CSV table of C-alpha atoms in Angstrom, one decimal:
chain,number,residue,atom,x,y,z
A,385,UNK,CA,0.0,0.0,0.0
A,386,UNK,CA,2.8,2.4,0.9
A,387,UNK,CA,4.5,1.7,-2.4
A,388,UNK,CA,1.3,2.6,-4.3
A,389,UNK,CA,0.9,5.8,-2.4
A,390,UNK,CA,4.5,6.7,-3.0
A,391,UNK,CA,4.1,6.2,-6.8
A,392,UNK,CA,1.0,8.3,-6.8
A,393,UNK,CA,2.8,11.2,-5.0
A,394,UNK,CA,5.7,10.9,-7.5
A,395,UNK,CA,3.3,11.0,-10.4
A,396,UNK,CA,1.6,14.1,-9.0
A,397,UNK,CA,4.9,15.9,-8.5
A,398,UNK,CA,6.1,15.1,-12.0
A,399,UNK,CA,2.8,16.3,-13.5
A,400,UNK,CA,3.1,19.6,-11.5
A,401,UNK,CA,6.6,20.2,-12.7
A,402,UNK,CA,5.7,19.5,-16.3
A,403,UNK,CA,2.7,21.8,-16.1
A,404,UNK,CA,4.8,24.6,-14.6
A,405,UNK,CA,7.5,24.3,-17.4
A,406,UNK,CA,4.8,24.3,-20.1
A,407,UNK,CA,3.2,27.5,-18.5
A,408,UNK,CA,6.6,29.2,-18.6
A,409,UNK,CA,7.1,28.4,-22.2
A,410,UNK,CA,3.7,29.9,-23.1
A,411,UNK,CA,4.6,33.1,-21.2
A,412,UNK,CA,8.0,33.6,-23.0
A,413,UNK,CA,7.8,35.9,-26.0
A,414,UNK,CA,8.6,34.2,-29.3
A,415,UNK,CA,11.8,35.4,-31.0
A,416,UNK,CA,11.7,36.6,-34.6
A,417,UNK,CA,13.1,34.1,-37.1
A,418,UNK,CA,15.8,36.6,-38.1
A,419,UNK,CA,17.6,38.7,-35.5
A,420,UNK,CA,17.8,42.5,-35.8
A,421,UNK,CA,20.7,43.4,-38.2
A,422,UNK,CA,24.1,43.6,-36.5
A,423,UNK,CA,27.6,43.4,-37.8
A,424,UNK,CA,27.6,39.7,-38.3
A,425,UNK,CA,24.7,40.1,-40.8
A,426,UNK,CA,26.4,42.6,-42.9
A,427,UNK,CA,29.0,42.3,-45.6
A,428,UNK,CA,32.4,41.3,-44.2
A,429,UNK,CA,34.1,43.1,-47.1
A,430,UNK,CA,33.8,46.4,-45.3
A,431,UNK,CA,34.9,47.6,-41.9
A,432,UNK,CA,32.4,47.6,-39.1
A,433,UNK,CA,31.5,51.1,-37.7
A,434,UNK,CA,31.4,51.0,-33.9
A,435,UNK,CA,30.8,53.5,-31.2
A,436,UNK,CA,33.0,54.2,-28.1
A,437,UNK,CA,31.5,51.2,-26.3
A,438,UNK,CA,32.2,48.8,-29.2
A,439,UNK,CA,28.6,48.6,-30.2
A,440,UNK,CA,27.6,48.5,-33.8
A,441,UNK,CA,26.6,52.1,-34.7
A,442,UNK,CA,24.3,52.1,-37.7
A,443,UNK,CA,21.9,54.8,-38.7
A,444,UNK,CA,19.2,54.4,-41.3
A,445,UNK,CA,19.3,56.1,-44.6
A,446,UNK,CA,16.2,56.5,-46.7
A,447,UNK,CA,17.0,55.7,-50.3
A,448,UNK,CA,16.4,58.2,-53.0
A,449,UNK,CA,15.2,57.8,-56.6
A,450,UNK,CA,11.8,56.1,-56.3
A,451,UNK,CA,8.6,56.8,-54.3
A,452,UNK,CA,6.6,53.8,-55.7
A,453,UNK,CA,7.0,50.3,-54.2
A,454,UNK,CA,6.9,48.5,-57.5
A,455,UNK,CA,10.3,46.6,-57.4
A,456,UNK,CA,9.7,42.8,-57.0
A,457,UNK,CA,11.3,41.0,-54.1
A,458,UNK,CA,11.9,37.2,-54.5
A,459,UNK,CA,12.0,34.3,-52.1
A,460,UNK,CA,8.8,35.0,-50.2
A,461,UNK,CA,7.8,31.3,-50.5
A,462,UNK,CA,10.7,30.3,-48.3
A,463,UNK,CA,9.6,32.8,-45.6
A,464,UNK,CA,6.0,31.8,-45.0
A,465,UNK,CA,6.3,31.8,-41.3
A,466,UNK,CA,7.6,35.4,-41.4
A,467,UNK,CA,4.3,36.6,-42.8
A,468,UNK,CA,2.3,34.7,-40.2
A,469,UNK,CA,4.3,36.5,-37.5
A,470,UNK,CA,4.0,39.9,-39.0
A,471,UNK,CA,0.3,39.7,-39.6
A,472,UNK,CA,-0.3,38.3,-36.1
A,473,UNK,CA,1.9,41.0,-34.5
A,474,UNK,CA,0.0,43.8,-36.2
A,475,UNK,CA,-3.4,42.2,-36.1
A,476,UNK,CA,-3.8,42.2,-39.8
A,477,UNK,CA,-6.4,40.1,-41.6
A,478,UNK,CA,-5.0,37.6,-44.2
A,479,UNK,CA,-5.3,39.2,-47.6
A,480,UNK,CA,-4.9,42.7,-46.3
A,481,UNK,CA,-2.0,44.7,-47.8
A,482,UNK,CA,0.0,47.2,-45.9
A,483,UNK,CA,2.7,49.7,-46.4
A,484,UNK,CA,5.7,50.2,-44.2
A,485,UNK,CA,9.5,50.4,-44.1
A,486,UNK,CA,11.9,47.7,-45.4
A,487,UNK,CA,15.6,47.4,-44.5
A,488,UNK,CA,18.1,46.2,-47.1
A,489,UNK,CA,20.8,44.1,-45.6
A,490,UNK,CA,24.0,43.2,-47.6
A,491,UNK,CA,24.1,39.6,-46.3
A,492,UNK,CA,27.5,38.0,-45.7
A,493,UNK,CA,28.1,34.3,-45.6
A,494,UNK,CA,25.2,33.5,-48.0
A,495,UNK,CA,26.2,30.2,-49.6
A,496,UNK,CA,23.9,30.7,-52.5
A,497,UNK,CA,24.9,34.3,-53.6
A,498,UNK,CA,27.9,36.2,-52.5
A,499,UNK,CA,26.2,39.5,-53.4
A,500,UNK,CA,22.9,38.6,-51.6
A,501,UNK,CA,20.8,41.5,-50.4
A,502,UNK,CA,18.2,40.6,-47.8
A,503,UNK,CA,14.9,42.4,-47.3
A,504,UNK,CA,13.7,42.8,-43.7
A,505,UNK,CA,10.4,44.1,-42.5
A,506,UNK,CA,9.9,44.7,-38.8
A,507,UNK,CA,13.3,42.9,-38.1
A,508,UNK,CA,12.0,39.8,-39.9
A,509,UNK,CA,13.5,38.6,-43.2
A,510,UNK,CA,10.8,38.4,-45.9
A,511,UNK,CA,12.9,37.9,-49.1
A,512,UNK,CA,15.8,39.0,-51.2
A,513,UNK,CA,16.6,41.2,-54.2
A,514,UNK,CA,16.8,39.1,-57.4
A,515,UNK,CA,20.3,37.7,-57.9
A,516,UNK,CA,20.8,39.6,-61.1
A,517,UNK,CA,19.9,42.9,-59.4
A,518,UNK,CA,21.7,42.3,-56.1
A,519,UNK,CA,25.1,42.4,-57.7
A,520,UNK,CA,24.3,45.9,-59.1
A,521,UNK,CA,23.1,47.3,-55.7
A,522,UNK,CA,25.6,45.6,-53.4
A,523,UNK,CA,28.5,48.0,-53.9
A,524,UNK,CA,26.3,51.0,-53.0
A,525,UNK,CA,24.8,49.3,-50.0
A,526,UNK,CA,28.3,48.2,-48.8
A,527,UNK,CA,29.5,51.8,-49.2
A,528,UNK,CA,26.6,53.0,-47.1
A,529,UNK,CA,27.4,50.5,-44.4
A,530,UNK,CA,31.0,51.6,-44.4
A,531,UNK,CA,29.7,55.1,-43.6
A,532,UNK,CA,27.6,53.8,-40.7
A,533,UNK,CA,24.3,53.7,-42.5
A,534,UNK,CA,21.8,50.9,-43.4
A,535,UNK,CA,19.4,51.4,-46.3
A,536,UNK,CA,15.7,51.7,-45.7
A,537,UNK,CA,12.9,52.2,-48.2
A,538,UNK,CA,9.1,52.0,-48.6
A,539,UNK,CA,7.6,48.5,-48.8
A,540,UNK,CA,4.2,47.0,-49.8
A,541,UNK,CA,3.3,43.6,-48.4
A,542,UNK,CA,0.4,41.4,-49.3
A,543,UNK,CA,-0.1,38.0,-47.8
A,544,UNK,CA,-2.8,35.5,-47.4
A,545,UNK,CA,-3.4,32.0,-46.0
A,546,UNK,CA,-6.8,31.3,-47.5
A,547,UNK,CA,-6.0,27.6,-48.1
A,548,UNK,CA,-4.0,27.2,-44.9
A,549,UNK,CA,-0.6,28.0,-46.5
A,550,UNK,CA,0.9,31.5,-46.3
A,551,UNK,CA,1.6,33.1,-49.7
A,552,UNK,CA,2.9,36.6,-50.1
A,553,UNK,CA,4.1,39.3,-52.5
A,554,UNK,CA,6.6,41.9,-51.4
A,555,UNK,CA,7.5,45.0,-53.5
A,556,UNK,CA,9.8,47.9,-52.5
A,557,UNK,CA,10.6,51.4,-53.8
A,558,UNK,CA,14.0,51.1,-55.4
A,559,UNK,CA,15.5,53.4,-58.1
A,560,UNK,CA,18.5,52.7,-60.2
A,561,UNK,CA,21.8,52.2,-58.3
A,562,UNK,CA,23.1,55.6,-59.4
A,563,UNK,CA,20.0,57.3,-58.0
A,564,UNK,CA,19.5,55.7,-54.6
A,565,UNK,CA,22.4,57.5,-52.8
A,566,UNK,CA,23.5,61.1,-53.5
A,567,UNK,CA,26.9,61.5,-55.0
A,568,UNK,CA,27.8,64.5,-52.8
A,569,UNK,CA,27.4,65.4,-49.2
A,570,UNK,CA,24.7,67.8,-48.0
A,571,UNK,CA,25.7,71.4,-47.4
A,572,UNK,CA,27.1,72.1,-44.0
A,573,UNK,CA,25.5,74.2,-41.3
A,574,UNK,CA,21.9,74.3,-40.2
A,575,UNK,CA,19.8,73.0,-43.1
A,576,UNK,CA,16.1,72.2,-43.7
A,577,UNK,CA,15.3,69.7,-46.4
A,578,UNK,CA,12.1,70.5,-48.4
A,579,UNK,CA,10.4,67.1,-48.8
A,580,UNK,CA,10.6,65.3,-52.1
A,581,UNK,CA,7.6,64.8,-54.3
A,582,UNK,CA,6.4,62.5,-57.1
A,583,UNK,CA,6.9,65.4,-59.5
A,584,UNK,CA,10.2,66.9,-60.8
A,585,UNK,CA,11.1,70.5,-61.4
A,586,UNK,CA,13.3,71.4,-64.3
A,587,UNK,CA,16.2,73.7,-63.7
A,588,UNK,CA,17.1,76.3,-66.4
A,589,UNK,CA,20.5,77.8,-67.4
A,590,UNK,CA,22.5,74.6,-66.8
A,591,UNK,CA,24.4,75.2,-70.1
A,592,UNK,CA,26.2,78.1,-68.4
A,593,UNK,CA,27.6,75.9,-65.7
A,594,UNK,CA,28.9,72.7,-67.3
A,595,UNK,CA,32.1,73.0,-65.3
A,596,UNK,CA,30.1,72.7,-62.0
A,597,UNK,CA,28.0,69.8,-63.4
A,598,UNK,CA,30.8,67.9,-65.1
A,599,UNK,CA,31.7,65.8,-62.0
A,600,UNK,CA,28.2,64.5,-61.7
A,601,UNK,CA,27.3,64.3,-65.4
A,602,UNK,CA,28.0,60.5,-65.8
A,603,UNK,CA,25.5,59.5,-68.4
A,604,UNK,CA,23.1,57.8,-66.1
A,605,UNK,CA,20.9,59.9,-63.8
A,606,UNK,CA,23.0,60.8,-60.7
A,607,UNK,CA,21.4,62.0,-57.4
A,608,UNK,CA,22.9,65.1,-55.7
A,609,UNK,CA,22.1,67.4,-52.9
A,610,UNK,CA,21.4,71.0,-53.9
A,611,UNK,CA,20.8,74.2,-51.9
A,612,UNK,CA,18.0,76.6,-52.9
A,613,UNK,CA,18.3,80.4,-52.6
A,614,UNK,CA,15.8,83.2,-53.2
A,615,UNK,CA,17.6,85.9,-55.3
A,616,UNK,CA,16.7,88.9,-57.5
A,617,UNK,CA,16.7,87.8,-61.1
A,618,UNK,CA,19.8,89.1,-62.8
A,619,UNK,CA,18.9,92.0,-65.1
A,620,UNK,CA,15.4,92.4,-63.7
A,621,UNK,CA,14.1,95.9,-63.7
A,622,UNK,CA,11.2,95.3,-61.4
A,623,UNK,CA,12.9,93.3,-58.7
A,624,UNK,CA,11.5,89.9,-59.9
A,625,UNK,CA,12.8,87.1,-57.7
A,626,UNK,CA,13.7,83.6,-58.7
A,627,UNK,CA,15.2,80.5,-57.0
A,628,UNK,CA,18.9,79.9,-57.6
A,629,UNK,CA,20.1,76.3,-57.4
A,630,UNK,CA,23.6,75.5,-56.2
A,631,UNK,CA,25.6,72.3,-56.1
A,632,UNK,CA,28.5,72.2,-53.5
A,633,UNK,CA,28.0,75.9,-53.0
A,634,UNK,CA,28.3,76.8,-56.7
A,635,UNK,CA,25.5,78.0,-59.0
A,636,UNK,CA,24.3,75.4,-61.5
A,637,UNK,CA,21.1,77.1,-62.7
A,638,UNK,CA,17.9,78.7,-61.6
A,639,UNK,CA,14.2,78.0,-61.7
A,640,UNK,CA,11.9,79.9,-64.1
A,641,UNK,CA,10.0,82.9,-62.6
A,642,UNK,CA,6.8,80.9,-62.7
A,643,UNK,CA,8.2,77.8,-61.1
A,644,UNK,CA,10.0,79.9,-58.5
A,645,UNK,CA,6.7,81.2,-57.1
A,646,UNK,CA,5.9,77.6,-56.0
A,647,UNK,CA,9.0,77.4,-53.8
A,648,UNK,CA,9.9,81.0,-52.7
A,649,UNK,CA,7.4,81.1,-49.8
A,650,UNK,CA,9.0,78.1,-48.1
A,651,UNK,CA,12.6,79.1,-49.0
A,652,UNK,CA,12.0,82.6,-47.6
A,653,UNK,CA,10.7,81.2,-44.3
A,654,UNK,CA,13.7,78.9,-44.0
A,655,UNK,CA,16.2,81.7,-44.8
A,656,UNK,CA,14.4,84.1,-42.4
A,657,UNK,CA,15.1,81.6,-39.6
A,658,UNK,CA,18.8,81.7,-40.4
A,659,UNK,CA,18.8,78.2,-42.0
A,660,UNK,CA,19.6,76.9,-45.5
A,661,UNK,CA,17.0,75.3,-47.7
A,662,UNK,CA,18.2,72.1,-49.4
A,663,UNK,CA,16.5,69.6,-51.7
A,664,UNK,CA,17.1,66.4,-53.7
A,665,UNK,CA,18.1,66.7,-57.3
A,666,UNK,CA,19.4,64.7,-60.2
A,667,UNK,CA,21.9,65.4,-62.9
A,668,UNK,CA,21.8,63.6,-66.3
A,669,UNK,CA,24.0,64.1,-69.3
A,670,UNK,CA,27.7,64.6,-70.0
A,671,UNK,CA,30.4,67.2,-70.0
A,672,UNK,CA,28.9,68.8,-73.1
A,673,UNK,CA,25.3,69.0,-71.9
A,674,UNK,CA,23.7,68.2,-68.6
A,675,UNK,CA,20.1,68.6,-67.2
A,676,UNK,CA,19.2,69.2,-63.6
A,677,UNK,CA,15.9,68.3,-62.1
A,678,UNK,CA,14.7,68.9,-58.5
A,679,UNK,CA,12.6,66.4,-56.6
A,680,UNK,CA,10.8,68.8,-54.3
A,681,UNK,CA,7.4,69.6,-53.0
A,682,UNK,CA,5.6,72.9,-53.8
A,683,UNK,CA,5.1,75.2,-50.8
A,684,UNK,CA,1.4,74.9,-51.2
A,685,UNK,CA,1.5,71.1,-50.9
A,686,UNK,CA,3.4,71.0,-47.6
A,687,UNK,CA,1.3,69.7,-44.7
A,688,UNK,CA,0.8,71.8,-41.5
A,689,UNK,CA,2.7,69.2,-39.4
A,690,UNK,CA,5.8,69.6,-41.5
A,691,UNK,CA,5.5,73.4,-41.4
A,692,UNK,CA,5.1,73.4,-37.6
A,693,UNK,CA,8.1,71.1,-37.1
A,694,UNK,CA,10.4,72.9,-39.5
A,695,UNK,CA,9.4,76.5,-40.0
A,696,UNK,CA,8.3,77.7,-36.5
């Protein structure tokens, strides 16, 4: 009898321990399938930027050149569980699309592709750039990392599990390699960037400044930082004002009087606060002829939140 009672007590204790262990596992948060990007995830071909404490010091850089997430990512079929996690975390219904931010990771140690570029959403890998494209973008992304930056861009995600299996399509905003990172540094000092837009603004008079544009006139469209200045139009008898455009502090053209009226209100406010107005631009052409276009929002299209944060 004593043996039977002893066995029963042992069984009860074992059951209690098992139940407790199971309860603990349920309370522990599940870890993402892919860790947050750190040095070991990035290309080993470039040095790792670290801060004074030896911690990887990466800042995000929003890629230029495209505002529409229409560049196809591949490999979603191998990341089905990633979409389950993302949709569960954000309480999204299967079949619902969403827009967010993707991080492009130059992935070292990839046995399938030495130039692999991984696409992460919410610190979870959701796919890769196609192999033929990854090799074109990898040098630029490696260079960004060498400067302590990691590339981010807009992403569209659609996923469903209508038949019990997660299927997804991921697209990102990604311009040509020559467009996604500016070829020069932004002007120094206290600057305010006027937000980019889906429209471009043509600069005039570039033909008089081929010496300034030559370093950036490389055939393909090249992104550059420019500064914008409200000036009196040379030769004007009525004090007409226009927007002068400068690259690296040197004049490269101006906007027409009509187009200038769309930007002068915001430029004047920025200059009145003692700051410098800057914008994104692109140069295309060669040493004989080059065109400059601004990627900038009209003053009348700026939202009140941006105005309050930057002009007051």
